[in-house]
Short mmCIF file of C-alpha atoms in Angstrom, two decimals:
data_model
loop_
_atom_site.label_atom_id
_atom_site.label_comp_id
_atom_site.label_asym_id
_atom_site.label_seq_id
_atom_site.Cartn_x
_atom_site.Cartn_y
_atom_site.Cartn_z
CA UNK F 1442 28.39 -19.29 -6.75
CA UNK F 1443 31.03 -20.49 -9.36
CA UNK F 1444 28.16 -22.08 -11.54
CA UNK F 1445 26.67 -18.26 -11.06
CA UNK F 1446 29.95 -17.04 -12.49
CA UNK F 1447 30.19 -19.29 -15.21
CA UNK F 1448 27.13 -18.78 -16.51
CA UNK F 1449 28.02 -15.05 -16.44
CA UNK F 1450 30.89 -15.70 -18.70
CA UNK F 1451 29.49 -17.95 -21.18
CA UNK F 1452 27.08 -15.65 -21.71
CA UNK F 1453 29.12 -12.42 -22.51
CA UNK F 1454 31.28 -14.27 -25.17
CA UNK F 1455 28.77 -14.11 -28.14
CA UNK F 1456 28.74 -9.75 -27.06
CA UNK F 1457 32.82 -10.44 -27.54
CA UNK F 1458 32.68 -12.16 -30.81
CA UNK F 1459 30.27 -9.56 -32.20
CA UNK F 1460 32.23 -6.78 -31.33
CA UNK F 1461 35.27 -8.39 -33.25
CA UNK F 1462 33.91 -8.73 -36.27
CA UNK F 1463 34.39 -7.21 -39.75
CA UNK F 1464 31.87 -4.47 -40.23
CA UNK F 1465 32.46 -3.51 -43.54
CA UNK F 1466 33.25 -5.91 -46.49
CA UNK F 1467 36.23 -5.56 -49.01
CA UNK F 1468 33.95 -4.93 -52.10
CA UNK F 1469 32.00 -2.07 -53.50
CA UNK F 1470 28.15 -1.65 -54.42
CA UNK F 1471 27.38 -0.60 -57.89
CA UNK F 1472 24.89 2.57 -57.89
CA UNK F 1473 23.50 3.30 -61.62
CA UNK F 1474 20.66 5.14 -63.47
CA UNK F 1475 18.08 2.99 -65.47
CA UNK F 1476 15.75 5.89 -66.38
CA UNK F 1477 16.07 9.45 -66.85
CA UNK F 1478 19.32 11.47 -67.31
CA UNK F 1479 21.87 13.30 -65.12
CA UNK F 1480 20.69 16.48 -66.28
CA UNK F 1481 16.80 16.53 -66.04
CA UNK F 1482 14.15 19.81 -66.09
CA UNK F 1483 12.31 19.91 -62.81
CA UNK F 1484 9.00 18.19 -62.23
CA UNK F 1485 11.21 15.24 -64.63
CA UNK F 1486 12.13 11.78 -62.63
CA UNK F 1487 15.05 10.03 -62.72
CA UNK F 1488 15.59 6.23 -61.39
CA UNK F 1489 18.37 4.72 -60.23
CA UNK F 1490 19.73 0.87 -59.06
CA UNK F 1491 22.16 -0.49 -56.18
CA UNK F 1492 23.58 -3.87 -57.19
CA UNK F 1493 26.17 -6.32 -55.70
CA UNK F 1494 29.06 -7.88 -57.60
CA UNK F 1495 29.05 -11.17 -58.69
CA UNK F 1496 30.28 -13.61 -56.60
CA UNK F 1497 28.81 -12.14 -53.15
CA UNK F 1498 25.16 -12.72 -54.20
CA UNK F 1499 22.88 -12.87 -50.35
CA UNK F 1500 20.13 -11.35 -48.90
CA UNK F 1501 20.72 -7.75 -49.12
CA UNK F 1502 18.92 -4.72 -48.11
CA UNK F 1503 20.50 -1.31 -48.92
CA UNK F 1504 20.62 2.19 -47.60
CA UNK F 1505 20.70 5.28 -49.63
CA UNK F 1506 22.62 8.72 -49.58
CA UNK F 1507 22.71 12.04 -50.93
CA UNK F 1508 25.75 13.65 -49.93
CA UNK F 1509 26.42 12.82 -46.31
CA UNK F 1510 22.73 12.68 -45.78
CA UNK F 1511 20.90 9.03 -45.80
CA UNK F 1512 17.59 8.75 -47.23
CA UNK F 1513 14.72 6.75 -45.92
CA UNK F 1514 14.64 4.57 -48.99
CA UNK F 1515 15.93 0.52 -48.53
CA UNK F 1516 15.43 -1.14 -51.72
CA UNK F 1517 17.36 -1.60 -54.27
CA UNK F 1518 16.44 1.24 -56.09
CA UNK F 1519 15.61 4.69 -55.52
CA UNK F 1520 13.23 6.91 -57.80
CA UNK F 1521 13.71 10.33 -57.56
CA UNK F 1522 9.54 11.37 -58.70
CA UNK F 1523 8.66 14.90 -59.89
CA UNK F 1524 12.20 16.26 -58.56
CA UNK F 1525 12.69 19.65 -57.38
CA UNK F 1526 15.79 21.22 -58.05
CA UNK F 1527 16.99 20.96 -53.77
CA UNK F 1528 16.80 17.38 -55.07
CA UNK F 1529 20.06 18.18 -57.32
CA UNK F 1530 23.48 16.26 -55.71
CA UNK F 1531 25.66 13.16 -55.86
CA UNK F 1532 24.16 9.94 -54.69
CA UNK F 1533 25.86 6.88 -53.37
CA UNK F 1534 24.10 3.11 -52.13
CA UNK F 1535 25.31 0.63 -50.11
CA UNK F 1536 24.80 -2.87 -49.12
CA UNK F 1537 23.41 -4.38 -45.62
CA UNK F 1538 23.58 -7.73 -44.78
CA UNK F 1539 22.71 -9.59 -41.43
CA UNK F 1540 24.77 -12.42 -39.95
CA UNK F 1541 24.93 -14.23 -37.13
CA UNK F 1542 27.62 -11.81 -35.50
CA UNK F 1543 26.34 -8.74 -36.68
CA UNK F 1544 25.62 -6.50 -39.61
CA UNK F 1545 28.10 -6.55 -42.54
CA UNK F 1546 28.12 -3.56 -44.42
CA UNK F 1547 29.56 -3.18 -48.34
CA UNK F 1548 31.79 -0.12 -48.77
CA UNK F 1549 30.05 2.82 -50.61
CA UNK F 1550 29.47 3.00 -54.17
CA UNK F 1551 31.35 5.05 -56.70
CA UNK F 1552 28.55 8.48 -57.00
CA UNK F 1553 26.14 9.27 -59.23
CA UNK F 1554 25.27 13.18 -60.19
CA UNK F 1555 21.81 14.07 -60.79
CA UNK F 1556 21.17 17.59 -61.91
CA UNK F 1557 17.72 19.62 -61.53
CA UNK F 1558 17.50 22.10 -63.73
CA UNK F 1559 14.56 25.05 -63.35
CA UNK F 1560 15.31 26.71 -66.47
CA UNK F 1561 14.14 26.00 -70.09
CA UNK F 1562 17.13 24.60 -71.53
CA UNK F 1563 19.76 21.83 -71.00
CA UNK F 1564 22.58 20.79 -73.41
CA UNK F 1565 22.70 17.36 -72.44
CA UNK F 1566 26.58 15.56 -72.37
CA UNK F 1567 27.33 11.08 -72.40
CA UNK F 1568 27.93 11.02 -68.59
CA UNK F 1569 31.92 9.47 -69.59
CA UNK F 1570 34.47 11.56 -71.05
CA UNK F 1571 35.37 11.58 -75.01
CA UNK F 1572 38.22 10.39 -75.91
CA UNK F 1573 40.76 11.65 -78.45
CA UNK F 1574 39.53 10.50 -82.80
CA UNK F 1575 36.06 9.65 -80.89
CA UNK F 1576 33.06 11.34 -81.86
CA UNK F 1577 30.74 13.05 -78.94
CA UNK F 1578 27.11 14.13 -79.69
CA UNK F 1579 25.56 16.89 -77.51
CA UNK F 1580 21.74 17.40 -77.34
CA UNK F 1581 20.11 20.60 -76.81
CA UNK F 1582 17.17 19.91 -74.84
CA UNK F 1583 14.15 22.44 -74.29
CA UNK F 1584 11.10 22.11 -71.77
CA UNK F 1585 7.91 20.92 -73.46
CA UNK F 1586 9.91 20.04 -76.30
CA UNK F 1587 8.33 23.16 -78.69
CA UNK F 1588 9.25 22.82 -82.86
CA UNK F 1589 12.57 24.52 -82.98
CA UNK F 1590 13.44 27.14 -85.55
CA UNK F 1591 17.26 27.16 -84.77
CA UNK F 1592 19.77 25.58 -82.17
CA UNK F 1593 23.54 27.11 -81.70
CA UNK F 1594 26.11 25.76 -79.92
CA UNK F 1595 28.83 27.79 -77.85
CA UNK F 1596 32.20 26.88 -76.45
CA UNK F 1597 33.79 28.52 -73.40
CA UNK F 1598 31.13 31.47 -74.76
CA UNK F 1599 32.19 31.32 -78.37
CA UNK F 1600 29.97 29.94 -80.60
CA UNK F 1601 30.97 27.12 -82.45
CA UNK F 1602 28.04 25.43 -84.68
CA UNK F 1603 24.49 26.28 -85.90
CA UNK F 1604 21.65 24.91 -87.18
CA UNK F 1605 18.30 25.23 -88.73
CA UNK F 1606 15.30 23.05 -88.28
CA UNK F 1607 13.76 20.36 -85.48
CA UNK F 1608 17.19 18.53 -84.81
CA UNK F 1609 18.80 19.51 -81.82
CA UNK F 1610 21.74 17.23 -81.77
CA UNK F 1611 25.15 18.54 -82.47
CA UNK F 1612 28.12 15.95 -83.22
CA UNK F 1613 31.49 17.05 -82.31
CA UNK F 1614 33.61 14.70 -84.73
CA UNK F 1615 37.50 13.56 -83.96
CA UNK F 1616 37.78 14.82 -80.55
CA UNK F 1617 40.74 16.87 -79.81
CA UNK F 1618 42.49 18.12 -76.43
CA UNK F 1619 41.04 21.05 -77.68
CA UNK F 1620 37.42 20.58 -78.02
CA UNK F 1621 37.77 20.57 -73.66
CA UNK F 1622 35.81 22.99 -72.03
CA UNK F 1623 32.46 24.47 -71.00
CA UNK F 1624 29.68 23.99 -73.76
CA UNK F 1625 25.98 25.90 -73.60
CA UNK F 1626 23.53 26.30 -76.24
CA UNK F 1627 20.42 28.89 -77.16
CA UNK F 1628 17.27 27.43 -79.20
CA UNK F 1629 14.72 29.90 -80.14
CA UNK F 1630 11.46 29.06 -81.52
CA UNK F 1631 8.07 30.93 -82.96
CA UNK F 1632 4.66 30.90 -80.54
CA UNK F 1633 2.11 33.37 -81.04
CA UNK F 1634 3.72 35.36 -83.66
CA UNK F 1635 6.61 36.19 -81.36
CA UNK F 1636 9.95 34.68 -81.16
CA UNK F 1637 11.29 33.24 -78.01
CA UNK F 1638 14.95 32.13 -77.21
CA UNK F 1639 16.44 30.50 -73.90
CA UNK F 1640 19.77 29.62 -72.97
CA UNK F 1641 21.47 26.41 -71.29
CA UNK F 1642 23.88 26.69 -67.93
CA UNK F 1643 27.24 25.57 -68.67
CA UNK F 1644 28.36 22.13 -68.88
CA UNK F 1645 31.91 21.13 -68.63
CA UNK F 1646 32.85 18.52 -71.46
CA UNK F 1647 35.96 16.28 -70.72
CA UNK F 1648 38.66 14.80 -73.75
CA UNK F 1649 41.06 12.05 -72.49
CA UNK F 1650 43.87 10.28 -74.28
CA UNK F 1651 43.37 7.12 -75.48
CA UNK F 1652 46.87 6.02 -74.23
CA UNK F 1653 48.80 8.84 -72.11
CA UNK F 1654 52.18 9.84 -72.70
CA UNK F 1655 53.99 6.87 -70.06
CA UNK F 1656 56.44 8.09 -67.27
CA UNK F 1657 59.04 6.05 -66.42
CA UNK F 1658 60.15 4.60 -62.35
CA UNK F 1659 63.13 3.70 -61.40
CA UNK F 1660 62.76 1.58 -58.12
CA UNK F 1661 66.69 0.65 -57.26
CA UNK F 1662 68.05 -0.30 -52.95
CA UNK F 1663 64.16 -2.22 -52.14
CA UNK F 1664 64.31 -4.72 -50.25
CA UNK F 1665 61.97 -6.95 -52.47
CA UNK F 1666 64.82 -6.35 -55.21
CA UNK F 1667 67.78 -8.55 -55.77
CA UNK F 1668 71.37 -6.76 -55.38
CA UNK F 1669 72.53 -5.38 -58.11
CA UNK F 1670 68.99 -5.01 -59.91
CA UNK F 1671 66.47 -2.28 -60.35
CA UNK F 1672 62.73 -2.47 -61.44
CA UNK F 1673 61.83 0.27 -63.98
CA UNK F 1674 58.16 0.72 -64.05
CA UNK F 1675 56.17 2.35 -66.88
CA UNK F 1676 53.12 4.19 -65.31
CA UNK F 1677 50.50 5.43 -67.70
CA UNK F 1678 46.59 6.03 -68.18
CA UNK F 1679 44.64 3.76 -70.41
CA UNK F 1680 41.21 4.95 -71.69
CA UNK F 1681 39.99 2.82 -74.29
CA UNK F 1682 36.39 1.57 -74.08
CA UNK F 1683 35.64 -1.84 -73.13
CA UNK F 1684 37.02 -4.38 -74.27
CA UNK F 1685 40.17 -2.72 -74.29
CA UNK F 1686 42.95 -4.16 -76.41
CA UNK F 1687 46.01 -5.07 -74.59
CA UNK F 1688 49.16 -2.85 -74.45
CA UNK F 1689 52.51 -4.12 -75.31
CA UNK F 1690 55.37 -2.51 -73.43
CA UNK F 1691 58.82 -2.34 -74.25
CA UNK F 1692 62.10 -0.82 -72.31
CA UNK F 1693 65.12 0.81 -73.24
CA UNK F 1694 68.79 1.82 -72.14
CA UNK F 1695 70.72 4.15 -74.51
CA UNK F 1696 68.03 4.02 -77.09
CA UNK F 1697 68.75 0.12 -77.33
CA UNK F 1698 65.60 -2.52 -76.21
CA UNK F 1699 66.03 -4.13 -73.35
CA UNK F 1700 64.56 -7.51 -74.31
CA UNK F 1701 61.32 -8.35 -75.89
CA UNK F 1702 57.99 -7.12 -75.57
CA UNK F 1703 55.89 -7.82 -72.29
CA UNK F 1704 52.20 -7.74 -71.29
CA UNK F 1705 53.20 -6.18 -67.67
CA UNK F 1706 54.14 -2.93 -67.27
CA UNK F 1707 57.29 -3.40 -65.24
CA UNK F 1708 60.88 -5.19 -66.20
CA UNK F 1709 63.72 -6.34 -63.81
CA UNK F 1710 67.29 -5.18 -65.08
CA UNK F 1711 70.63 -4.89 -64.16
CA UNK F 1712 71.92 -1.72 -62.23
CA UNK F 1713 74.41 -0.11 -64.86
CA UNK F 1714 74.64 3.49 -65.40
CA UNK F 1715 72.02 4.80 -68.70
CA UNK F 1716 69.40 6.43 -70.28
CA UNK F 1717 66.31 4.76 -69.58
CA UNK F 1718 62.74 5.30 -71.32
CA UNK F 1719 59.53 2.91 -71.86
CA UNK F 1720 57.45 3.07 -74.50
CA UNK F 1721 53.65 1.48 -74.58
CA UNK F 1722 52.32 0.05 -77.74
CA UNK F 1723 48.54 -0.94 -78.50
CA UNK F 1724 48.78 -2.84 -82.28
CA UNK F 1725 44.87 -3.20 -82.67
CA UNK F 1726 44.48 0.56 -82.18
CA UNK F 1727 48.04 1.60 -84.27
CA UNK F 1728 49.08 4.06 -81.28
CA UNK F 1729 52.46 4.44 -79.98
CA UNK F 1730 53.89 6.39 -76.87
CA UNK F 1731 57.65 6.87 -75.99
CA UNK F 1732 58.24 8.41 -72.27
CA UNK F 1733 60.89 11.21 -71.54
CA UNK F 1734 64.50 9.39 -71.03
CA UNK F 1735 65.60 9.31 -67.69
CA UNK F 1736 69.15 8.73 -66.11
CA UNK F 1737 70.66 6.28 -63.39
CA UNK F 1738 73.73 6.49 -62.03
CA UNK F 1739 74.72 9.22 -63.97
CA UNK F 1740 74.39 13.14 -64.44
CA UNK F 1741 71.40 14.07 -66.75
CA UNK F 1742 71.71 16.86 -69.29
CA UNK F 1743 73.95 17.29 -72.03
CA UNK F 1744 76.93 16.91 -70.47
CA UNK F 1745 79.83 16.83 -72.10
CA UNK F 1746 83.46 15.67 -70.66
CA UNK F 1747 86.73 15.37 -71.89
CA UNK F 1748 90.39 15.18 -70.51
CA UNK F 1749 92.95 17.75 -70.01
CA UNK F 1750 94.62 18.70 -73.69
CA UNK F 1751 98.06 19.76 -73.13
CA UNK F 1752 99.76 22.15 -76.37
CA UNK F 1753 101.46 19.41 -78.16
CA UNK F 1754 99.02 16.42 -77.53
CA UNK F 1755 97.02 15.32 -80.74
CA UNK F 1756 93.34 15.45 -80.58
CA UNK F 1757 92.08 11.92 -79.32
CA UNK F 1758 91.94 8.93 -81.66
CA UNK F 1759 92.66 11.50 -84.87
CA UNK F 1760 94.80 10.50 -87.62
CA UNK F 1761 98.23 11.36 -87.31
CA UNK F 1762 99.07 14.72 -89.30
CA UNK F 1763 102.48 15.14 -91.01
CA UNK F 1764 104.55 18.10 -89.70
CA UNK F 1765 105.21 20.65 -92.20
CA UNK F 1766 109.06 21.44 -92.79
CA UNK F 1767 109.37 25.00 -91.78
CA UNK F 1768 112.45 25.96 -93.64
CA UNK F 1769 110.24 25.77 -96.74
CA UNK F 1770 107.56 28.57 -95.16
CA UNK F 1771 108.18 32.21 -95.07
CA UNK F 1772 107.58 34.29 -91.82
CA UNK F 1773 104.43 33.42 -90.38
CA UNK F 1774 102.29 35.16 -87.88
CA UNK F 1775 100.11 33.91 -85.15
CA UNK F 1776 96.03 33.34 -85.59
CA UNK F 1777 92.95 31.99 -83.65
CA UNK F 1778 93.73 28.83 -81.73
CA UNK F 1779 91.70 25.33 -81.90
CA UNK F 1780 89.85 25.22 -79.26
CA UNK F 1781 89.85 22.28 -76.74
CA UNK F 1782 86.66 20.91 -74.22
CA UNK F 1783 88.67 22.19 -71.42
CA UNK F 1784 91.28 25.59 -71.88
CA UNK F 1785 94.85 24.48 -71.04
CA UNK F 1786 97.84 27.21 -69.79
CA UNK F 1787 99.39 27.57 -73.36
CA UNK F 1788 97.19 27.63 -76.55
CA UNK F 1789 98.93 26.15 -79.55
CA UNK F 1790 98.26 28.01 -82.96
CA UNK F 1791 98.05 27.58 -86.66
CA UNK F 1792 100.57 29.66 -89.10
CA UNK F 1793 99.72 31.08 -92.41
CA UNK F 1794 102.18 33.13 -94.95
CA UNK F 1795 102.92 36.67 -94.64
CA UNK F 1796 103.91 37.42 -98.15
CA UNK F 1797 102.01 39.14 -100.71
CA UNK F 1798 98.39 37.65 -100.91
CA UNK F 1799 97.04 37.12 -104.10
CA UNK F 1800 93.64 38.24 -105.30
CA UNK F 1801 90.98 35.58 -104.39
CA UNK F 1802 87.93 34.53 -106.96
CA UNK F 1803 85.77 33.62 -103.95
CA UNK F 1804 83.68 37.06 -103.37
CA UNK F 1805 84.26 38.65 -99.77
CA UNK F 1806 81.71 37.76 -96.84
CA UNK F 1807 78.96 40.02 -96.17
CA UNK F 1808 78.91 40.92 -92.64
CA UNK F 1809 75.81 39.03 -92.48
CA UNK F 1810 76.97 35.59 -93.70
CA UNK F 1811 78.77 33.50 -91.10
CA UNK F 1812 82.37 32.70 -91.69
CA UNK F 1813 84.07 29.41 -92.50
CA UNK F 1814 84.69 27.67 -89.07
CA UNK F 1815 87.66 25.40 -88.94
CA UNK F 1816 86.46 24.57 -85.27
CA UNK F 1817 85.84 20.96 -84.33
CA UNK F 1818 81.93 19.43 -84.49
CA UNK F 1819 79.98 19.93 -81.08
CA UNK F 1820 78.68 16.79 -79.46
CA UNK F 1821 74.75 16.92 -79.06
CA UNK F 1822 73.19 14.52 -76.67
CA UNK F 1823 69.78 14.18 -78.81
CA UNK F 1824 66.42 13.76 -76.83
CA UNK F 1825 63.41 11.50 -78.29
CA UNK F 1826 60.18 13.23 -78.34
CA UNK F 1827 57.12 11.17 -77.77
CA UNK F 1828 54.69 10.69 -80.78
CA UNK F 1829 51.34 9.51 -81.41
CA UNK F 1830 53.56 7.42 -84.14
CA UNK F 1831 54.26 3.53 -84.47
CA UNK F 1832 58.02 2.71 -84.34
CA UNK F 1833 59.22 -0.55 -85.73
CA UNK F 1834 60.43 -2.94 -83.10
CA UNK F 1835 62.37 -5.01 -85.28
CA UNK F 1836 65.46 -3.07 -85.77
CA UNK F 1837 66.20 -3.11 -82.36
CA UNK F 1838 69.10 -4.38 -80.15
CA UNK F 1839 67.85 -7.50 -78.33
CA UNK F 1840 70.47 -7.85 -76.53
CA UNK F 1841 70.29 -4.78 -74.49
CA UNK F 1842 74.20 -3.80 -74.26
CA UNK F 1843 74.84 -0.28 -76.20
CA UNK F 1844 77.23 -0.38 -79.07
CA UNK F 1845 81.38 -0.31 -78.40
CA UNK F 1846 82.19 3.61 -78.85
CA UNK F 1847 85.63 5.47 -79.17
CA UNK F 1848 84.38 8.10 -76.88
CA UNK F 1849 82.03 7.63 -73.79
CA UNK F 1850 81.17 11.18 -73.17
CA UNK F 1851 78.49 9.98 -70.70
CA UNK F 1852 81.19 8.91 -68.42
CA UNK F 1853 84.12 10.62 -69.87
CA UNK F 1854 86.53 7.43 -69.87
CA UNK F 1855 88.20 6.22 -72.91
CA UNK F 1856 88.46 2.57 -73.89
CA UNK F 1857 91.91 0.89 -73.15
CA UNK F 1858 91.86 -0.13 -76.66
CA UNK F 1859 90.41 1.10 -80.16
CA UNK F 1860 88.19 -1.61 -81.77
CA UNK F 1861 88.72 -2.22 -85.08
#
């Protein structure tokens, strides 16, 4: 009975091991089209190919899906012959292999869109987004290819070029934001002494950025992070076409670098109180891009504070100002007071002589000109706005610390002594 029972046992444990296996593998298949187009007249085919990355190279069989719904096919390809436009949807592979504890299965591949089309025209797009000074070239394409006589081209239903002749290619040269949106075209041709025109369904083109205006992080209290120190982080999209050149980033506090430039896109710094910003910098492609500022440990905005003023202090810092003797003045009379950051109980004013004024050669203000102020200059906080520019590095702080100041107006503290 016990060698009944251990039999029993040892014969279970390969069912155990199986069901603890990995199913699915940590890499992707690679679904792509070899022949045809994503946008194809019906009765057209249109091929396409599963493939493995490098590196996990076995005996593979694949399975096939349209949508949610796998297909019968188990190669590595798929052919999609005379297609009808039901046929139209996104189609994804992935890769089967058999072990010795069970199937292992590759996670799905990134889609592929085919598009049926019944009509008589398609304006063909590149199946990858245009990118911003790039040049895209759209094809107006018409079923049994007959000798056009014109081709136009519309925008969001606008038309925006025309042309005479057999070419049907249209080249949409340094790509804006604006060129975005959903192109068509009409062709018209001559057959039998009659004039025939068709129209194309809409096609949504797409315009990217190069390099996209960065937006700073500030990751401060992690665990992962020493005391005292914060990571700032400079998140941003990257679109240049392979090989891409590599993007230099720099950081800032106060306007002033922080350091040198770096290949990653993340810096460790001190936790002090500033205006931080990033900016990313590709030198093969001359593009520059400076992110918003953003503030730690302090309030954002342009803030301004400033002690209390009492009547008979002097304004901070300003050179002393000799006191007029007053016997020598005739009777005065009050005018407008200087104004201080904060209004105090009394308000001091200025005096000015009484007597008899004499005439004045200046000419007298229009109500429309402004008059003379005599109040003190306003302290602006000034904002950089990103540009598609490149800004010199070499004039920058490298040591990171913002220059000594009379007046932190950030903080609102004055130094315990004036440098000199």
């Amino acid at each position: 009975m016990d060698a009944v029972i251990t039999l029993l046992v040892l014969s279970t444990l390969p069912q155990l091991v199986v069901s603890q296996a990995p199913s699915v593998a940590s890499f992707r298949a690679v679904a792509e089209m070899v022949s045809g187009d994503s946008r194809i007249f019906s009765g057209e085919s249109v091929r396409l190919r599963c493939s493995i990355p490098a590196g996990h190279r076995s005996t593979w069989t694949f399975r096939w899906f349209r949508g949610s719904e796998q297909l019968s096919q188990d190669m590595d390809s798929l052919t999609l012959w005379k297609a009808s436009v039901k046929e139209s949807g996104k189609f994804y592979c992935q890769g089967v292999r058999d072990t010795a504890v069970g199937n292992i299965y590759t996670l799905k591949s990134l889609p592929v869109e085919i598009n049926v089309d019944g009509g008589w025209a398609i304006l063909q797009v590149p199946p990858h987004p245009g990118l911003v000074g790039d040049t895209l070239t759209v094809t107006c394409r018409v079923r049994a290819n007959p000798q056009l006589r014109e081709v136009i081209l519309y925008k969001d239903g606008v038309e925006v070029m025309r042309q005479s002749g057999l070419n049907p290619h249209f080249n949409l040269n340094n790509l804006t934001l604006k060129d975005q949106g959903l192109y068509s075209c009409r062709a018209s041709w001559d057959i039998d002494r009659r004039t025939r025109s068709v129209i194309s369904a809409d096609i949504e083109v797409q315009v990217l950025e190069v390099l996209t205006q960065p937006a700073l992080e500030i990751v401060a209290g992690d665990n992962l992070i020493p005391a005292n120190m914060m990571r700032l982080i400079c998140n941003l999209q990257y679109n240049a076409r392979a090989p891409a050149p590599p993007i230099h980033y720099y950081f800032y506090k106060n306007n002033q670098r922080l350091g040198i430039a770096t290949s990653e896109n993340h810096d460790l710094v001190k936790q002090t109180p500033g205006q931080y910003s990033c900016k990313a910098k590709v030198p093969e492609l001359g593009i520059s891009r400076l992110s918003e500022p953003k503030s730690f440990g302090q309030e954002t905005g342009p803030v301004m504070m400033s002690p209390t003023l009492h009547p008979r202090d002097p304004w901070p810092l300003a050179p002393p100002i000799p006191t007029p003797d007053l016997s020598l003045l005739p009777a005065v009379e009050p005018t407008a007071a200087w104004p201080t950051p904060q209004q105090s109980s009394a308000t001091p004013t200025f005096i000015r002589p009484t007597e008899e004024r004499t005439q004045s050669s200046d000419p007298p203000l229009k109500p429309s000109q402004p008059a003379p102020s005599t109040l003190l200059p306003t302290v602006h906080l000034i904002t950089q706005t990103p540009e598609l520019v490149d800004i010199s590095e070499e004039s920058g702080d490298m040591s990171g610390d913002s220059p000594d100041i009379y007046f932190d107006y950030m903080s609102g503290d004055f130094p315990d002594t004036v440098p000199k």
